[in-house]
Coordinates of C-alpha atoms in Angstrom, one line a residue:
Chain A
X1 CA 20.0 -125.0 36.2
X2 CA 17.8 -126.4 33.3
X3 CA 15.1 -128.8 33.3
X4 CA 16.3 -132.1 31.5
X5 CA 13.6 -133.8 29.6
X6 CA 14.4 -137.3 29.1
X7 CA 15.6 -138.7 25.5
X8 CA 12.6 -140.9 24.0
X9 CA 15.2 -143.7 23.5
X10 CA 16.5 -144.0 27.2
X11 CA 14.8 -146.4 29.7
X12 CA 13.4 -143.3 31.7
X13 CA 11.7 -141.6 28.5
X14 CA 10.3 -145.5 27.9
X15 CA 8.9 -145.7 31.3
X16 CA 7.5 -141.9 30.9
X17 CA 5.7 -142.7 27.6
X18 CA 4.4 -145.6 29.2
X19 CA 2.7 -144.0 31.9
X20 CA 1.2 -141.4 29.5
X21 CA -0.2 -144.2 27.4
X22 CA -1.8 -145.5 30.5
X23 CA -3.1 -142.4 32.0
X24 CA -4.8 -141.6 28.2
X25 CA -6.1 -145.0 27.6
X26 CA -9.2 -145.4 29.4
X27 CA -10.4 -142.2 27.5
X28 CA -8.6 -143.1 23.9
X29 CA -10.1 -147.0 23.9
X30 CA -13.4 -146.4 24.3
X31 CA -13.3 -143.4 21.4
X32 CA -11.4 -145.7 19.0
X33 CA -13.8 -148.5 19.4
X34 CA -16.7 -146.2 19.4
X35 CA -15.5 -144.5 16.0
X36 CA -14.6 -148.0 14.7
X37 CA -18.1 -149.5 15.2
X38 CA -20.0 -146.1 13.9
X39 CA -17.5 -146.4 10.7
X40 CA -18.5 -149.9 10.5
X41 CA -22.3 -149.5 10.8
X42 CA -22.0 -146.5 8.1
X43 CA -20.5 -148.7 5.5
X44 CA -22.6 -151.7 6.2
X45 CA -25.6 -149.6 5.9
X46 CA -24.6 -148.1 2.7
X47 CA -23.0 -151.2 1.1
X48 CA -26.1 -153.3 1.7
X49 CA -28.6 -150.8 0.8
X50 CA -30.5 -151.2 4.1
X51 CA -33.7 -149.0 4.3
X52 CA -33.2 -146.2 6.4
X53 CA -36.5 -146.9 8.3
X54 CA -34.9 -150.2 9.1
X55 CA -31.3 -149.1 10.3
X56 CA -30.4 -145.7 9.7
X57 CA -26.6 -144.7 9.0
X58 CA -24.9 -143.0 11.9
X59 CA -24.7 -139.9 9.6
X60 CA -28.2 -139.8 9.0
X61 CA -28.8 -140.0 12.8
X62 CA -26.2 -137.3 13.5
X63 CA -28.3 -135.0 10.6
X64 CA -31.3 -135.8 12.6
X65 CA -29.9 -134.9 15.7
X66 CA -28.4 -131.4 14.3
X67 CA -32.2 -130.5 13.0
X68 CA -34.2 -131.8 16.2
X69 CA -31.6 -130.7 18.7
X70 CA -33.9 -127.8 20.2
X71 CA -36.7 -130.1 20.3
X72 CA -34.8 -132.9 21.7
X73 CA -33.5 -130.5 24.6
X74 CA -37.1 -129.4 25.2
X75 CA -38.0 -133.2 25.5
X76 CA -35.1 -133.7 27.6
X77 CA -36.0 -131.0 30.5
X78 CA -39.0 -132.9 32.0
X79 CA -37.6 -136.4 31.6
X80 CA -34.7 -134.9 33.6
X81 CA -37.1 -133.3 36.3
X82 CA -39.0 -136.3 36.9
X83 CA -35.7 -138.5 36.9
X84 CA -34.4 -136.1 39.6
X85 CA -37.5 -136.1 41.8
X86 CA -37.7 -139.7 41.3
X87 CA -33.9 -140.0 42.7
X88 CA -34.4 -138.1 45.2
X89 CA -37.5 -139.7 46.7
X90 CA -35.6 -143.2 46.0
X91 CA -32.6 -141.9 48.0
X92 CA -34.6 -140.6 50.9
X93 CA -37.1 -143.4 51.3
X94 CA -33.8 -146.0 50.7
X95 CA -31.3 -144.6 53.2
X96 CA -34.4 -143.9 55.7
X97 CA -35.5 -147.8 55.4
X98 CA -31.9 -148.4 55.7
X99 CA -31.7 -147.1 58.9
X100 CA -34.6 -148.6 60.2
X101 CA -33.4 -152.3 59.3
X102 CA -29.9 -151.4 60.5
X103 CA -31.0 -150.5 64.3
X104 CA -33.9 -152.6 64.5
X105 CA -33.9 -156.5 64.1
X106 CA -37.5 -157.4 64.5
X107 CA -37.8 -154.9 61.9
X108 CA -35.3 -155.9 59.6
X109 CA -36.8 -159.5 60.0
X110 CA -40.1 -158.2 59.1
X111 CA -39.3 -156.0 56.2
X112 CA -36.2 -157.7 54.4
X113 CA -37.7 -160.7 53.2
X114 CA -40.6 -158.5 51.6
X115 CA -38.2 -156.3 50.0
X116 CA -36.3 -159.1 48.6
X117 CA -39.8 -160.4 47.2
X118 CA -40.8 -157.2 45.7
X119 CA -37.6 -156.9 43.8
X120 CA -38.2 -160.0 42.3
X121 CA -41.7 -159.0 41.2
X122 CA -41.5 -157.7 37.2
X123 CA -42.0 -154.0 38.1
X124 CA -42.9 -153.1 34.4
X125 CA -46.0 -155.1 34.4
X126 CA -46.9 -152.7 37.5
X127 CA -46.4 -149.6 35.6
X128 CA -50.0 -148.9 34.1
X129 CA -51.3 -149.5 37.6
X130 CA -49.5 -146.4 38.8
X131 CA -51.6 -144.4 36.2
X132 CA -54.7 -146.0 37.2
X133 CA -53.8 -145.2 40.7
X134 CA -52.3 -141.7 40.3
X135 CA -53.4 -140.2 37.2
X136 CA -51.8 -139.7 34.0
X137 CA -49.5 -136.9 35.0
X138 CA -45.9 -136.6 36.5
X139 CA -46.8 -138.0 39.9
X140 CA -47.3 -141.5 38.6
X141 CA -44.2 -141.2 36.7
X142 CA -42.0 -140.1 39.5
X143 CA -43.5 -142.8 41.8
X144 CA -42.9 -145.9 39.4
X145 CA -39.2 -144.4 38.7
X146 CA -38.7 -144.1 42.6
X147 CA -40.2 -147.7 43.2
X148 CA -38.2 -149.6 40.7
X149 CA -35.0 -147.3 41.8
X150 CA -35.3 -147.0 45.8
X151 CA -34.0 -151.0 46.2
X152 CA -30.3 -150.6 45.4
X153 CA -30.3 -147.9 47.9
X154 CA -31.9 -149.8 50.7
X155 CA -29.5 -152.9 50.1
X156 CA -26.5 -151.0 49.5
X157 CA -26.8 -148.5 52.7
X158 CA -28.0 -151.5 55.1
X159 CA -24.8 -153.5 53.9
X160 CA -22.9 -150.1 54.2
X161 CA -24.1 -149.6 57.8
X162 CA -23.9 -153.0 58.7
X163 CA -20.3 -153.3 57.7
X164 CA -19.1 -150.5 60.1
X165 CA -15.7 -151.8 61.9
X166 CA -17.2 -153.3 65.1
X167 CA -14.3 -152.3 67.0
X168 CA -14.8 -148.5 66.3
X169 CA -18.2 -148.7 67.1
X170 CA -17.3 -150.2 70.6
X171 CA -14.5 -147.3 71.4
X172 CA -17.6 -145.1 70.5
X173 CA -19.6 -146.7 73.3
X174 CA -16.7 -146.5 75.7
X175 CA -16.5 -142.7 75.2
X176 CA -20.2 -142.6 75.9
X177 CA -21.3 -141.5 72.3
X178 CA -24.7 -141.3 71.6
X179 CA -26.5 -143.5 69.0
X180 CA -26.8 -140.5 66.7
X181 CA -23.3 -139.3 67.0
X182 CA -22.1 -143.0 66.6
X183 CA -24.1 -142.8 63.5
X184 CA -23.6 -139.6 62.0
X185 CA -19.5 -139.8 62.7
X186 CA -18.7 -143.5 62.3
X187 CA -21.5 -145.4 60.4
X188 CA -22.4 -143.0 57.8
X189 CA -19.0 -142.4 56.7
X190 CA -18.2 -145.9 56.7
X191 CA -21.1 -146.6 54.5
X192 CA -20.6 -143.9 52.1
X193 CA -18.9 -146.0 49.1
X194 CA -21.8 -148.6 49.5
X195 CA -24.5 -145.9 49.6
X196 CA -23.1 -144.1 46.4
X197 CA -22.8 -147.3 44.8
X198 CA -26.5 -147.9 45.5
X199 CA -27.1 -144.3 44.0
X200 CA -25.2 -144.7 41.0
X201 CA -27.7 -147.6 40.2
X202 CA -30.8 -145.8 41.4
X203 CA -30.0 -143.1 39.0
X204 CA -29.5 -145.4 36.1
X205 CA -32.7 -147.1 36.9
X206 CA -34.8 -143.8 37.5
X207 CA -34.1 -142.7 34.1
X208 CA -35.3 -146.0 32.9
X209 CA -38.4 -146.0 35.0
X210 CA -39.0 -142.4 33.7
X211 CA -38.8 -143.3 30.5
X212 CA -41.4 -146.4 30.9
X213 CA -43.6 -144.1 32.8
X214 CA -43.3 -141.8 29.7
X215 CA -44.3 -145.0 27.4
X216 CA -47.2 -145.5 29.4
X217 CA -48.6 -142.2 29.8
X218 CA -47.0 -138.7 28.9
X219 CA -47.8 -135.4 27.3
X220 CA -43.8 -134.5 26.7
X221 CA -40.4 -136.1 27.4
X222 CA -37.8 -138.3 25.6
X223 CA -40.0 -141.5 26.1
X224 CA -42.7 -139.4 24.3
X225 CA -40.8 -138.4 21.6
X226 CA -39.2 -142.0 21.0
X227 CA -43.1 -143.4 21.0
X228 CA -44.3 -140.6 18.7
X229 CA -41.4 -140.9 16.0
X230 CA -41.6 -144.5 16.1
X231 CA -45.2 -144.8 15.1
X232 CA -44.1 -142.8 12.4
X233 CA -41.7 -145.1 11.3
X234 CA -39.3 -142.3 11.7
X235 CA -36.3 -144.2 12.7
X236 CA -33.6 -141.9 12.6
X237 CA -35.2 -139.8 14.9
X238 CA -35.8 -142.5 17.3
X239 CA -31.9 -143.0 17.1
X240 CA -31.4 -139.1 18.0
X241 CA -33.8 -139.5 20.9
X242 CA -31.9 -142.3 22.4
X243 CA -28.6 -141.1 21.8
X244 CA -29.9 -137.6 23.5
X245 CA -31.5 -140.2 26.5
X246 CA -27.8 -141.6 26.7
X247 CA -26.0 -138.3 27.0
X248 CA -28.8 -137.1 30.0
X249 CA -28.1 -140.8 31.4
X250 CA -24.2 -140.1 31.4
X251 CA -24.7 -136.7 32.9
X252 CA -27.0 -137.7 35.7
X253 CA -24.7 -140.5 36.9
X254 CA -21.6 -138.3 36.4
X255 CA -23.5 -135.9 38.7
X256 CA -23.9 -138.4 41.1
X257 CA -20.0 -139.6 40.8
X258 CA -19.4 -135.8 41.5
X259 CA -21.5 -135.7 44.4
X260 CA -19.7 -138.9 46.0
X261 CA -16.3 -137.0 45.0
X262 CA -17.5 -133.9 47.1
X263 CA -19.1 -135.8 50.0
X264 CA -15.8 -138.0 50.4
X265 CA -13.6 -135.2 50.6
X266 CA -15.8 -133.3 52.8
X267 CA -15.6 -136.4 55.2
X268 CA -12.1 -136.8 54.7
X269 CA -11.2 -133.3 55.8
X270 CA -12.9 -133.9 59.3
Chain B
X1 CA -42.7 -217.0 -17.3
X2 CA -44.7 -214.9 -19.8
X3 CA -43.2 -212.9 -22.3
X4 CA -44.3 -209.2 -22.5
X5 CA -46.0 -208.4 -25.9
X6 CA -45.2 -204.7 -27.1
X7 CA -48.2 -203.8 -29.2
X8 CA -48.8 -200.1 -30.5
X9 CA -52.0 -199.7 -28.3
X10 CA -49.9 -201.0 -25.5
X11 CA -47.3 -198.4 -26.2
X12 CA -49.4 -195.4 -27.3
X13 CA -51.7 -195.9 -24.5
X14 CA -49.9 -194.8 -21.4
X15 CA -47.6 -192.3 -23.3
X16 CA -50.9 -190.5 -24.4
X17 CA -52.2 -190.4 -20.4
X18 CA -48.8 -189.0 -20.0
X19 CA -49.1 -186.5 -22.5
X20 CA -52.7 -185.6 -21.8
X21 CA -51.7 -185.0 -17.9
X22 CA -48.5 -182.8 -19.1
X23 CA -51.0 -180.8 -20.9
X24 CA -53.7 -180.4 -18.5
X25 CA -51.0 -179.3 -16.0
X26 CA -49.8 -176.8 -18.3
X27 CA -53.2 -175.4 -18.8
X28 CA -54.1 -175.0 -15.0
X29 CA -52.3 -173.3 -12.2
X30 CA -49.4 -175.4 -11.4
X31 CA -49.9 -174.9 -7.5
X32 CA -53.2 -176.9 -7.9
X33 CA -51.5 -180.0 -9.1
X34 CA -48.7 -179.9 -6.8
X35 CA -48.1 -183.0 -4.7
X36 CA -46.4 -181.0 -2.1
X37 CA -48.2 -178.3 -1.0
X38 CA -46.1 -174.6 -1.1
X39 CA -45.1 -173.7 2.5
X40 CA -46.3 -169.9 3.1
X41 CA -45.6 -167.8 6.0
X42 CA -48.5 -165.4 7.0
X43 CA -48.3 -162.7 9.8
X44 CA -51.5 -161.6 11.2
X45 CA -51.4 -157.9 12.1
X46 CA -52.1 -158.6 15.7
X47 CA -53.0 -161.3 18.2
X48 CA -55.9 -163.7 16.9
X49 CA -59.2 -161.7 17.5
X50 CA -62.4 -161.2 15.5
X51 CA -60.8 -158.5 13.3
X52 CA -58.5 -161.1 11.9
X53 CA -60.5 -164.3 12.4
X54 CA -61.3 -164.9 8.8
X55 CA -57.9 -166.2 8.2
X56 CA -58.3 -168.9 10.7
X57 CA -61.5 -169.6 8.8
X58 CA -59.8 -170.0 5.5
X59 CA -57.1 -172.4 7.5
X60 CA -59.8 -174.5 9.3
X61 CA -62.0 -174.8 6.2
X62 CA -58.8 -176.1 4.1
X63 CA -59.1 -173.3 1.6
X64 CA -55.6 -172.5 0.9
X65 CA -55.0 -176.5 1.0
X66 CA -57.4 -176.2 -2.1
X67 CA -55.0 -173.8 -3.8
X68 CA -52.1 -176.2 -2.9
X69 CA -50.7 -174.2 0.0
X70 CA -49.6 -174.8 3.6
X71 CA -50.1 -171.4 5.1
X72 CA -48.6 -171.2 8.7
X73 CA -50.4 -168.1 10.6
X74 CA -48.5 -166.1 13.0
X75 CA -49.5 -163.6 15.6
X76 CA -48.6 -160.1 15.0
X77 CA -47.7 -157.4 17.2
X78 CA -49.3 -154.3 15.3
X79 CA -49.8 -153.3 11.8
X80 CA -46.5 -151.2 11.7
X81 CA -44.6 -154.7 12.6
X82 CA -46.7 -157.0 10.3
X83 CA -46.1 -154.5 7.2
X84 CA -42.2 -153.9 8.0
X85 CA -42.0 -158.0 8.5
X86 CA -43.4 -158.7 5.3
X87 CA -41.5 -155.8 3.5
X88 CA -38.3 -157.5 4.8
X89 CA -39.3 -161.0 3.6
X90 CA -39.5 -162.7 7.1
X91 CA -43.1 -163.4 6.0
X92 CA -44.3 -164.2 2.5
X93 CA -47.6 -162.3 2.8
X94 CA -48.9 -160.2 5.7
X95 CA -52.1 -158.6 6.9
X96 CA -51.8 -154.9 8.2
X97 CA -53.9 -151.7 8.4
X98 CA -53.9 -149.7 5.1
X99 CA -52.0 -146.6 6.9
X100 CA -49.5 -148.3 8.1
X101 CA -48.8 -150.0 4.6
X102 CA -48.8 -146.7 2.8
X103 CA -46.6 -145.1 5.4
X104 CA -44.2 -147.6 4.9
X105 CA -44.1 -147.4 1.3
X106 CA -43.5 -143.7 2.1
X107 CA -40.5 -144.5 3.9
X108 CA -39.0 -146.7 1.5
X109 CA -39.7 -150.2 2.2
X110 CA -42.2 -151.2 -0.2
X111 CA -45.3 -153.7 0.4
X112 CA -48.2 -153.9 -2.6
X113 CA -51.8 -154.1 -1.1
X114 CA -53.2 -157.2 -2.8
X115 CA -56.8 -157.1 -1.7
X116 CA -59.0 -154.9 0.9
X117 CA -60.4 -156.8 3.9
X118 CA -62.5 -154.1 5.4
X119 CA -63.4 -150.9 4.1
X120 CA -63.7 -149.1 7.1
X121 CA -60.7 -149.7 9.3
X122 CA -63.3 -148.4 12.2
X123 CA -61.0 -145.6 13.7
X124 CA -63.0 -143.3 15.5
X125 CA -63.7 -141.9 19.5
X126 CA -65.0 -144.2 21.7
X127 CA -67.7 -142.4 24.3
X128 CA -69.8 -143.7 27.1
X129 CA -73.4 -144.1 26.4
X130 CA -74.3 -142.2 29.5
X131 CA -71.3 -139.7 28.9
X132 CA -71.4 -135.9 27.8
X133 CA -70.3 -136.8 24.0
X134 CA -73.1 -137.2 21.8
X135 CA -71.5 -135.4 18.8
X136 CA -67.6 -135.0 17.7
X137 CA -68.0 -131.5 18.8
X138 CA -68.9 -132.0 22.1
X139 CA -65.3 -133.1 22.7
X140 CA -64.4 -129.5 23.1
X141 CA -63.6 -128.7 26.7
X142 CA -63.4 -132.3 27.7
X143 CA -60.5 -135.1 28.1
X144 CA -59.5 -137.5 25.4
X145 CA -57.2 -140.1 25.9
X146 CA -55.2 -141.6 23.1
X147 CA -52.2 -143.4 22.2
X148 CA -49.6 -142.0 20.2
X149 CA -48.6 -145.2 18.5
X150 CA -52.1 -146.3 17.6
X151 CA -53.1 -145.7 13.6
X152 CA -55.8 -143.1 14.2
X153 CA -53.5 -140.7 16.8
X154 CA -52.0 -138.7 13.9
X155 CA -55.2 -138.1 12.0
X156 CA -57.1 -136.4 15.1
X157 CA -56.4 -132.8 13.4
X158 CA -57.9 -134.1 10.2
X159 CA -61.0 -135.5 11.9
X160 CA -61.5 -132.3 14.0
X161 CA -61.4 -130.2 10.7
X162 CA -63.8 -132.5 9.0
X163 CA -65.9 -132.4 12.3
X164 CA -65.6 -129.0 12.6
X165 CA -64.2 -128.5 16.3
X166 CA -60.9 -127.1 17.3
X167 CA -58.7 -129.8 18.5
X168 CA -56.6 -127.4 20.6
X169 CA -59.9 -126.9 22.6
X170 CA -59.7 -130.6 23.9
X171 CA -57.4 -131.9 26.5
X172 CA -55.6 -134.7 25.0
X173 CA -54.2 -137.4 27.2
X174 CA -51.3 -139.7 25.8
X175 CA -51.4 -143.2 27.4
X176 CA -50.7 -146.7 26.5
X177 CA -53.7 -148.7 25.0
X178 CA -54.6 -151.1 27.9
X179 CA -54.9 -147.7 30.2
X180 CA -56.4 -145.7 27.7
X181 CA -59.1 -148.3 27.5
X182 CA -59.4 -148.4 31.6
X183 CA -59.4 -144.8 31.6
X184 CA -62.6 -144.4 29.8
X185 CA -64.3 -147.7 31.2
X186 CA -63.5 -146.2 34.7
X187 CA -65.0 -142.8 34.1
X188 CA -61.5 -140.8 34.1
X189 CA -61.7 -139.4 30.7
X190 CA -64.8 -138.7 28.6
X191 CA -63.7 -140.2 25.3
X192 CA -60.8 -142.1 24.0
X193 CA -59.6 -142.3 20.1
X194 CA -58.6 -145.8 18.8
X195 CA -60.2 -148.6 16.5
X196 CA -63.8 -149.7 17.4
X197 CA -63.0 -153.3 16.3
X198 CA -60.6 -153.9 18.7
X199 CA -61.8 -151.9 21.5
X200 CA -65.8 -152.3 21.4
X201 CA -65.4 -156.3 22.0
X202 CA -63.4 -155.8 25.4
X203 CA -66.3 -153.3 26.6
X204 CA -69.1 -155.1 25.3
X205 CA -67.6 -158.4 27.3
X206 CA -67.0 -156.7 30.4
X207 CA -70.2 -154.7 30.2
X208 CA -68.9 -151.0 29.8
X209 CA -71.9 -149.3 27.7
X210 CA -70.0 -147.4 25.1
X211 CA -70.0 -146.9 21.4
X212 CA -67.8 -145.1 18.6
X213 CA -67.9 -142.2 16.5
X214 CA -66.3 -143.5 13.4
X215 CA -64.2 -141.1 11.4
X216 CA -65.6 -142.3 8.4
X217 CA -68.9 -140.6 9.0
X218 CA -67.5 -137.4 8.5
X219 CA -66.0 -138.4 5.6
X220 CA -62.2 -139.4 6.7
X221 CA -61.9 -142.4 4.5
X222 CA -59.8 -145.1 6.3
X223 CA -59.3 -148.8 4.8
X224 CA -58.9 -151.5 7.4
X225 CA -56.9 -154.3 7.1
X226 CA -55.1 -155.3 3.6
X227 CA -53.2 -158.2 2.3
X228 CA -49.6 -157.3 1.4
X229 CA -46.5 -158.7 0.1
X230 CA -43.4 -157.7 -1.7
X231 CA -43.4 -156.0 -5.0
X232 CA -41.0 -158.7 -6.6
X233 CA -43.5 -161.6 -5.4
X234 CA -46.2 -159.9 -7.3
X235 CA -43.6 -159.8 -10.4
X236 CA -41.9 -163.1 -9.5
X237 CA -45.2 -165.4 -8.2
X238 CA -48.2 -164.2 -9.7
X239 CA -49.9 -167.4 -9.4
X240 CA -48.8 -167.9 -5.8
X241 CA -50.4 -164.4 -4.9
X242 CA -53.5 -165.4 -6.8
X243 CA -53.7 -168.6 -4.7
X244 CA -53.1 -166.9 -1.4
X245 CA -55.4 -164.0 -1.8
X246 CA -58.2 -166.3 -3.1
X247 CA -58.1 -168.9 -0.2
X248 CA -58.1 -165.6 2.4
X249 CA -61.0 -163.9 0.4
X250 CA -63.0 -167.4 0.5
X251 CA -62.5 -167.5 4.1
X252 CA -63.7 -163.8 4.5
X253 CA -66.6 -164.8 2.8
X254 CA -67.5 -168.0 4.7
X255 CA -67.2 -165.6 7.9
X256 CA -69.5 -163.0 6.7
X257 CA -71.9 -165.6 5.6
X258 CA -71.8 -167.6 8.5
X259 CA -70.1 -166.1 11.9
X260 CA -70.9 -168.8 14.1
X261 CA -69.3 -171.4 12.1
X262 CA -66.2 -169.2 11.8
X263 CA -65.8 -168.8 15.5
X264 CA -66.3 -172.4 16.0
X265 CA -63.5 -172.7 13.6
X266 CA -61.4 -170.2 15.1
X267 CA -61.6 -171.9 19.0
X268 CA -60.7 -175.0 17.4
X269 CA -57.6 -173.8 16.1
X270 CA -57.0 -171.2 19.1
X271 CA -58.2 -173.0 22.0
X272 CA -56.2 -170.9 24.8
X273 CA -58.6 -168.0 23.5
X274 CA -61.6 -170.0 25.0
X275 CA -59.8 -170.0 28.5
X276 CA -60.3 -166.2 28.7
X277 CA -63.3 -165.1 30.4
X278 CA -65.6 -163.5 28.1
X279 CA -63.4 -164.4 25.5
X280 CA -66.4 -165.8 23.6
X281 CA -68.2 -162.5 23.8
X282 CA -65.3 -160.6 22.7
X283 CA -64.9 -162.8 19.5
X284 CA -68.5 -162.5 18.7
X285 CA -68.6 -158.6 18.8
X286 CA -65.3 -158.3 17.1
X287 CA -66.3 -160.8 14.3
X288 CA -70.0 -158.8 14.0
X289 CA -68.0 -155.5 13.5
X290 CA -65.3 -156.8 11.2
X291 CA -68.3 -158.2 9.1
X292 CA -70.0 -154.8 9.2
X293 CA -66.6 -153.3 8.0
X294 CA -66.2 -155.8 5.1
X295 CA -69.9 -155.6 3.8
X296 CA -69.3 -152.5 1.4
X297 CA -71.2 -152.0 -1.9
X298 CA -67.7 -152.0 -3.4
X299 CA -67.5 -155.7 -2.9
X300 CA -71.0 -156.8 -4.8
X301 CA -69.9 -154.8 -8.1
X302 CA -66.3 -155.8 -8.0
X303 CA -66.0 -159.0 -6.0
X304 CA -64.2 -159.5 -2.8
X305 CA -61.0 -157.8 -2.0
X306 CA -61.3 -154.8 -4.6
X307 CA -59.6 -151.7 -3.7
X308 CA -61.2 -148.6 -4.9
X309 CA -58.2 -146.4 -6.3
X310 CA -59.8 -143.2 -5.3
X311 CA -60.4 -144.0 -1.7
X312 CA -56.8 -145.6 -1.5
X313 CA -55.4 -142.3 -3.2
X314 CA -57.5 -140.0 -0.8
X315 CA -56.1 -142.2 2.2
X316 CA -52.4 -141.6 0.7
X317 CA -53.2 -137.9 0.6
X318 CA -54.2 -137.9 4.2
X319 CA -51.1 -139.9 5.5
X320 CA -48.7 -137.5 3.3
X321 CA -50.4 -134.5 5.0
X322 CA -50.7 -135.6 8.5
X323 CA -48.0 -138.7 9.0
X324 CA -45.3 -138.3 7.0
X325 CA -42.3 -135.6 6.8
X326 CA -42.6 -132.8 4.5
X327 CA -39.2 -134.3 2.5
X328 CA -40.9 -137.5 2.3
X329 CA -41.6 -138.6 -1.4
X330 CA -45.0 -139.7 -2.4
X331 CA -45.3 -143.1 -4.0
X332 CA -46.9 -143.8 -6.9
X333 CA -50.5 -145.7 -6.7
X334 CA -48.9 -148.3 -8.7
X335 CA -46.6 -149.0 -6.3
X336 CA -48.9 -149.1 -3.3
X337 CA -51.6 -151.5 -4.4
X338 CA -53.2 -153.5 -7.2
X339 CA -56.5 -155.2 -8.0
X340 CA -54.9 -158.1 -10.1
X341 CA -55.7 -160.7 -7.2
X342 CA -59.0 -159.3 -6.2
X343 CA -62.5 -159.8 -7.2
X344 CA -62.4 -163.5 -8.4
X345 CA -64.2 -164.3 -5.0
X346 CA -67.6 -163.1 -5.8
X347 CA -70.7 -162.4 -3.5
X348 CA -74.2 -162.3 -4.9
X349 CA -77.1 -159.6 -3.7
X350 CA -78.6 -162.4 -1.8
X351 CA -75.5 -163.3 -0.2
X352 CA -74.3 -159.5 0.4
X353 CA -77.9 -159.0 2.3
X354 CA -77.0 -161.8 4.6
X355 CA -73.6 -160.5 5.4
X356 CA -75.3 -157.4 6.2
X357 CA -77.9 -158.9 8.3
X358 CA -75.0 -160.7 10.4
X359 CA -73.8 -157.2 11.1
X360 CA -76.8 -155.4 11.9
X361 CA -76.8 -156.0 15.5
X362 CA -73.2 -154.8 15.9
X363 CA -74.0 -151.1 14.2
X364 CA -75.0 -149.7 17.4
X365 CA -71.3 -149.9 18.8
X366 CA -70.6 -148.0 15.8
X367 CA -72.3 -144.7 14.7

């Protein structure tokens, strides 16, 4: 027996092509759009004779990236480490606070309005104070980044915990399950999608927080590199560092997405 | 009804007046007689403060109006941004620290320096009066806070070389400007680098006893603010450039000779500055240090605004060596500066002495 492939012109063939196009569209479309934008940018910068100090061409930036790649990797390391530390702190503090808010109504009434109030404070204005309070080293940057990124974790986790199906919780109580076991086996898995939504936002905010921290005070890092290149009017270098920063941000976001996949699979198997 | 009689006198009289007027108009700069003043957009390098206060003196005393200009003064966000905004034509004229203007030329966005306003940018090392740093070499083994975007930052190795100490033996901490200023004020670092004309007024007004060891004292040339425009404006509108520069330098001279009156005019135009606590003291000290930096013997010999081309060339050497990239092209001196419009506002020996006397009290802030 031989395997017969559907002919291209047949209805089954058209359906198969349509499915393939739909499958690759999310990858192809962004790439095509990005390429078109870069081409337009290159053409406009060259045709309009825009000085590279104002707007370097994508080819200039690519060249600069190639030259500065080892240096950019070096600078990305402290930024990535600070970001991971800040994210970890935000995740632990955020989930801890969400648990407290979920289980204690008086504490929720006390803390929740204040959390919202602090969220509305323009936190960038507070960044210099972290350096004054904690010194000009890594702790100030990590603390500031954790401060701005923990709020989405608290809110998402609290909503996730509160959104657990009440019928399932009643069933747990009727089966005399302890609060801890109910939390671990019901509330937490139910809240996972919400928690990871918060984590994804928190990770991007942690990157931003660390970069702001590096702008305020740093000896190394991509934020430091951007400041230094900007002050010397090396605009292509600034763009190269921004590209490196975007790659780092996407990688860290991707790590959270992968972790979500792993955790949800692990809970799904139980 | 009377019939009009046309005599030769009646016809030739007004015609003669018209011709005389036209001839006079051609002989003098056109702008002086313009009925409608030429609108000019000018950007400061930074917020209105003592170091750029003379622009408000020029405006407040109507010195630009006298030259047929209606100048609108915009606040800046730093010398680099001011030079860039002037180079791209968003402003007709700008004022920026000389190193920023030179660097921008190197990077391919040309601006020409039309006049120097300060002959010492007051770049230096700020230290507490009661601190351990008495001389530049005392920095070794101590903490120095610096701002990577500040103009003096890339020149720190040049300063160390000139002053004879090894910068690698100094703990250099990079911070944002306000944090840097606070770190020294609160004693968290032993020194900071920056511009005395911007930082000392804050310390003086808030009671921090400090002073600056200037880069210039070890022979590191650093011009302060220069007036800038695009090269094509110099070629196409020289009268406009002359009128603008003259008005500004007349304002600078008036400020040097009567700082108190200049401050009065400043607060009249920027009333919100008077709202800030200690603002008057800040402006007073800033103006005093600015007058100190502007009172250079070169203006006695050549008039205000004159740029010493040798000094400017030395400064360009420094920028090429310590700030530019190895493959950057060095611009010609002609493309960087011109003395075509400087020197028409003179200062007599007596006036020079008067200006020096006015800045005497502020020399203790800069050594």
